[in-house]
Coordinates of C-alpha atoms and ligand atoms in Angstrom, one line a residue:
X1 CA 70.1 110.3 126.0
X2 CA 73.9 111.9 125.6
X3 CA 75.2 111.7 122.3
X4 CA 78.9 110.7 121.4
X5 CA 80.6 114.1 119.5
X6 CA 80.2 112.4 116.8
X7 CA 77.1 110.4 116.1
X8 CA 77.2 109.6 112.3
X9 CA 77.9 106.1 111.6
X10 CA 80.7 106.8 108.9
X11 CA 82.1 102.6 108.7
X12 CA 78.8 100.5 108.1
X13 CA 78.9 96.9 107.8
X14 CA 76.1 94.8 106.4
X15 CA 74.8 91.5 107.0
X16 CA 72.8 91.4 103.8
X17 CA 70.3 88.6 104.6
X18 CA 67.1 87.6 103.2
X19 CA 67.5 86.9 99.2
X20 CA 66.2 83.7 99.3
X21 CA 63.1 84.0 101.3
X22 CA 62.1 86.9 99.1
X23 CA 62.2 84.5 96.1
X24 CA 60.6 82.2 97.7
X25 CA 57.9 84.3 98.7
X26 CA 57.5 85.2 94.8
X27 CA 57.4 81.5 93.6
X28 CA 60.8 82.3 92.4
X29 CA 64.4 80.2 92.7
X30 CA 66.6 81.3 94.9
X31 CA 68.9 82.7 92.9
X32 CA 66.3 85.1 91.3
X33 CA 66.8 87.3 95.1
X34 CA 70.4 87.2 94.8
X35 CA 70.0 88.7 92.0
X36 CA 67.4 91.2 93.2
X37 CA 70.1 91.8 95.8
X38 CA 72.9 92.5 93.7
X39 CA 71.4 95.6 92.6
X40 CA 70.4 96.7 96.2
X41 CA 73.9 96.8 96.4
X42 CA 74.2 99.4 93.6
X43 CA 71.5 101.6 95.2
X44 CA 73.2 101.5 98.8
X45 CA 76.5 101.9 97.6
X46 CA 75.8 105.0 95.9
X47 CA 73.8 106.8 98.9
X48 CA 76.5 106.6 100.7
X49 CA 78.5 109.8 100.2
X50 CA 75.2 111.5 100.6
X51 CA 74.7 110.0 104.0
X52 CA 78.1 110.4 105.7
X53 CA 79.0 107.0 105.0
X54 CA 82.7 106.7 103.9
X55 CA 83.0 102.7 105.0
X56 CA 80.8 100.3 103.8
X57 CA 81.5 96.5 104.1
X58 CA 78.9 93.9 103.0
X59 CA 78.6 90.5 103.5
X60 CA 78.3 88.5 99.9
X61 CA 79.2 85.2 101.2
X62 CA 80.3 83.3 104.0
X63 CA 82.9 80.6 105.1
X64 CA 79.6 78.7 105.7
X65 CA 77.8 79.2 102.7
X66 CA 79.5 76.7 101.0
X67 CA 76.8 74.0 102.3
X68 CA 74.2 75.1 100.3
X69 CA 73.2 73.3 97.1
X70 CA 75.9 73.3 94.3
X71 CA 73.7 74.9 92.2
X72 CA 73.2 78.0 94.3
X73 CA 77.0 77.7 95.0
X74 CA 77.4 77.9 91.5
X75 CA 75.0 80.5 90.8
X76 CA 76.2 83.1 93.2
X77 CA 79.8 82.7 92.4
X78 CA 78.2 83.0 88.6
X79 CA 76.6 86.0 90.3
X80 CA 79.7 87.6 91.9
X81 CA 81.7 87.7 88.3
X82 CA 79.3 89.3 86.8
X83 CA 78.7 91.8 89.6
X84 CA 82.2 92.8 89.1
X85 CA 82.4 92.6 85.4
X86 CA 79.3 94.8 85.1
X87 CA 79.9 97.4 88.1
X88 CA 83.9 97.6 87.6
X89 CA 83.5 100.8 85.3
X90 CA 80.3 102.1 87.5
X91 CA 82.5 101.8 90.6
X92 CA 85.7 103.2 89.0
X93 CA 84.0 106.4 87.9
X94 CA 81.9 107.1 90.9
X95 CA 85.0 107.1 93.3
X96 CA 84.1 103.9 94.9
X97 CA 87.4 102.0 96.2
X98 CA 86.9 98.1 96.0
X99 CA 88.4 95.5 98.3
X100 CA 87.5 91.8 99.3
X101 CA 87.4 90.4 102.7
X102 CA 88.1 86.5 103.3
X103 CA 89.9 83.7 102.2
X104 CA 90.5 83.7 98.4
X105 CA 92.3 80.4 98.1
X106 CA 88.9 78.7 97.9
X107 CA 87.6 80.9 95.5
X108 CA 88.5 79.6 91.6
X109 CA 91.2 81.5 90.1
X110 CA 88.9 83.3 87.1
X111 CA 87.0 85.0 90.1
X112 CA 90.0 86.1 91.7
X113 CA 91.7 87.6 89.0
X114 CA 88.4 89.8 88.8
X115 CA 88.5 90.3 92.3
X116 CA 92.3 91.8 92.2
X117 CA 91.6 93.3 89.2
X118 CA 88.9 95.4 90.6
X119 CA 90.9 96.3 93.7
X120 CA 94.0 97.8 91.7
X121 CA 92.0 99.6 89.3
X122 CA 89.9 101.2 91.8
X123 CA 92.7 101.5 94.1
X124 CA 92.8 105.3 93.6
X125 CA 89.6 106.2 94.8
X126 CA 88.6 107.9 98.0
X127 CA 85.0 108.5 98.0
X128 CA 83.5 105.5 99.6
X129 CA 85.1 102.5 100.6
X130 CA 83.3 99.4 99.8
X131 CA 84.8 96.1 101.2
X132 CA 83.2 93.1 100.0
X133 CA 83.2 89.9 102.7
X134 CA 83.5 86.7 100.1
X135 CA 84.5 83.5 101.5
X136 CA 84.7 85.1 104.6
X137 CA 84.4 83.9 108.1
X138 CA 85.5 86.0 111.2
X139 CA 86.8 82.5 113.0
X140 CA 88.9 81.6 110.0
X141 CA 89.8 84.8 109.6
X142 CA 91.5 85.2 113.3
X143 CA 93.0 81.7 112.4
X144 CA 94.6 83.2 109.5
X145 CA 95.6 85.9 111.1
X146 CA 97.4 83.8 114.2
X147 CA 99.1 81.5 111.2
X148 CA 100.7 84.7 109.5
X149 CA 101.6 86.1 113.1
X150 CA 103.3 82.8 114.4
X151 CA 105.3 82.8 110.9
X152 CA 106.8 86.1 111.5
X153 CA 107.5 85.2 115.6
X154 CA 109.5 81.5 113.6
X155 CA 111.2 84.5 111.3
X156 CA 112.3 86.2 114.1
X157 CA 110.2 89.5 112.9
X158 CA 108.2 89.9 115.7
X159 CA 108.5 89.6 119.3
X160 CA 106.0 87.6 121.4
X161 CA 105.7 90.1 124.0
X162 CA 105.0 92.7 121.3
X163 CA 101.5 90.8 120.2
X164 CA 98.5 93.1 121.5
X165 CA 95.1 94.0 120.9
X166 CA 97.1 97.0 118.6
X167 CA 99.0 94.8 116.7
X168 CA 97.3 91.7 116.2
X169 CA 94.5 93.5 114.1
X170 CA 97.4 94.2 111.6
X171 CA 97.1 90.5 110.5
X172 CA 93.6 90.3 110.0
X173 CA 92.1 90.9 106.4
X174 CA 90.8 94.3 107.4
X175 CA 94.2 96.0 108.8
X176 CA 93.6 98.8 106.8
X177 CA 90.1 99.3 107.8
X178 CA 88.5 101.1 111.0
X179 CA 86.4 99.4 112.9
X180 CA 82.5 99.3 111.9
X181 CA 80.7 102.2 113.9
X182 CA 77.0 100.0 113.1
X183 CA 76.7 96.2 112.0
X184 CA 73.1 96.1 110.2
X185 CA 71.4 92.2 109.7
X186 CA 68.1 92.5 107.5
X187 CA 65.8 89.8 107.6
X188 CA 64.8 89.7 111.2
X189 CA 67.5 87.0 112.1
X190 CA 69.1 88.3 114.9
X191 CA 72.7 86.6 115.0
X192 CA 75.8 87.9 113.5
X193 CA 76.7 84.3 111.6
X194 CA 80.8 85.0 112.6
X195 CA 80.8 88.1 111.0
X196 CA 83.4 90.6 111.9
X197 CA 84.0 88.9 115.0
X198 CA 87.2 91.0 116.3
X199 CA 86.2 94.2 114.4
X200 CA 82.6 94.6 115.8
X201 CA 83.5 94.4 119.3
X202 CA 82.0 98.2 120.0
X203 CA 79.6 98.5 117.2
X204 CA 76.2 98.9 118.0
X205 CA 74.1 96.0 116.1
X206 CA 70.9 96.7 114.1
X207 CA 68.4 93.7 113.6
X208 CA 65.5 94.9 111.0
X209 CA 62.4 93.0 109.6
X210 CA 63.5 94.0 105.7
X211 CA 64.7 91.4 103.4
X212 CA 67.7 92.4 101.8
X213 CA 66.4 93.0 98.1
X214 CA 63.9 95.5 99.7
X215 CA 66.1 97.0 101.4
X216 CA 66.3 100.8 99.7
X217 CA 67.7 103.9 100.6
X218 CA 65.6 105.3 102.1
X219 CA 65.4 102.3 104.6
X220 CA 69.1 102.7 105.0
X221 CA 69.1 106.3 106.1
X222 CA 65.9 105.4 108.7
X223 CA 68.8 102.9 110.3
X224 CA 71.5 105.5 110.0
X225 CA 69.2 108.3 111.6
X226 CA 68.3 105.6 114.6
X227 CA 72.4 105.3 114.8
X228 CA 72.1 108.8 115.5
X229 CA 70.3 108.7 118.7
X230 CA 72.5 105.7 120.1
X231 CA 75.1 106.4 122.8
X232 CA 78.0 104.9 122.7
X233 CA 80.1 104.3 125.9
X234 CA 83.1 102.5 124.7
X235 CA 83.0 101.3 128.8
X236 CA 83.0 104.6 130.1
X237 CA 80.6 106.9 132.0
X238 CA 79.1 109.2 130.3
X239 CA 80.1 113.0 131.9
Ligands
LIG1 C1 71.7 86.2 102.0 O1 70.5 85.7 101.7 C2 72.7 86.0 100.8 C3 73.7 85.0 101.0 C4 73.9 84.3 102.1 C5 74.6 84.7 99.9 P1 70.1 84.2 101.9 O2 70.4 83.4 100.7 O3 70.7 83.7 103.2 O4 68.5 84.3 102.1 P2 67.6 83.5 103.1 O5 68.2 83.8 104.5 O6 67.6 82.1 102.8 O7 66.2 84.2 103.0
LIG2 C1 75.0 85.2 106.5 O1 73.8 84.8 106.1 C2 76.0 85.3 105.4 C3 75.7 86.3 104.3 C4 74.8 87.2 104.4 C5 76.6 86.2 103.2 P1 73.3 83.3 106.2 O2 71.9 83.3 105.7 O3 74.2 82.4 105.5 O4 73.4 83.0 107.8 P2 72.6 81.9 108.7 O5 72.9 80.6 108.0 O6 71.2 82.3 108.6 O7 73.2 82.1 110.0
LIG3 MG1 70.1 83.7 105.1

């Protein structure tokens, strides 16, 4: 099989699916694997300068989610603060750049002052790049993205002839992102659930068996190593 130049995956985005059943599976609530999960996070976040990964961009919850039970609502967004209360000096001091993904007008106002907290004080960092999706949906976030795009065409700042597949991505939530080199789903669902829906149009997709509080490092570099032996044709022929 050719190999692209370059076959690390250095932007890795995660579908982190599977907290849930892995309570279950324990007798446990549900909320007991999000929690298990939360520090998977910790674990994968800091393998990643070992393993070439500078871009990392999990999915903590979606546009969707907001159907489940008010009580797991309110225990993962519970959950989320105290992530970022906890980890905020962890993260600052291991070079780890925070920022959040999705629509935070949904989200109640304490969270979201932790949220842009987080993102100025770590704003300085360079080592990783850790993007959180959180109230996040790759539909709304296109919508969004069209509503702030037709507001600068009534403003007169932009041209219509000058909206492209270059500059529309400017308007989504990741503009100053690359695009994910590897989208990895654990739990053996294989759908994407509207993440990333614009940015993952060339990644190569990963669909593994793990729940998401097993998943450990070591699992991690097995997916990054099959990466590895992908090729990626971006529509071309390969010479
Ligand atoms: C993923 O785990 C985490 C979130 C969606 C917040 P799930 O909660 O979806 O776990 P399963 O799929 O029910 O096992
Ligand atoms: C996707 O998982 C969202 C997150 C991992 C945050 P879900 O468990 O919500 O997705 P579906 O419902 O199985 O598609
Ligand atoms: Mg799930």
């Amino acid at each position: 099989m050719t190999k692209t130049s370059d076959s690390r995956a250095r932007h890795v985005a995660i579908i982190m699916d599977g907290n849930g059943r892995w309570a279950q599976m324990r007798g446990r609530p549900r909320l007991v694997g999000h929690h298990m999960g939360a520090k998977r996070v910790k674990e994968i976040v800091r393998a990643c300068p070992d393993l070439g990964v500078s871009h990392l961009t999990i999915f903590a919850f979606s546009t969707e989610n907001w159907k489940r039970t008010q009580t797991e609502v309110a225990g993962l967004m519970r959950l989320f603060k105290r992530y970022i209360r906890r980890e905020a000096h962890d993260l600052l001091a291991e070079g780890v750049r925070v920022r959040f993904i999705g629509d935070r007008v949904k989200l109640e106002p304490a969270l979201v002052d932790l949220m842009d907290n987080l993102e100025l004080m770590t704003a300085g960092n360079t080592k990783v790049n850790l993007t959180i999706a959180l109230n996040y949906g790759g539909r709304d976030e296109v919508a969004r993205a069209a509503r702030r795009l037709a507001h600068d065409v009534a403003a007169g700042k932009l041209d219509p002839r000058q909206i492209n597949d270059e500059t529309f991505p400017k308007y989504l939530d990741t503009y100053v992102l690359p695009d994910p080199d590897l989208v990895v789903r654990t739990s053996g669902e294989a759908r994407i659930s509207n993440f990333l829906l614009w940015q993952s149009a060339y990644a190569e997709y990963e669909f593994i068996d793990t729940l998401w509080p097993d998943f450990t490092k070591e699992v991690f570099a097995g997916v990054l190593d099959r990466f590895g032996s992908r090729e990626r044709r971006f529509g071309a022929v390969p010479v």
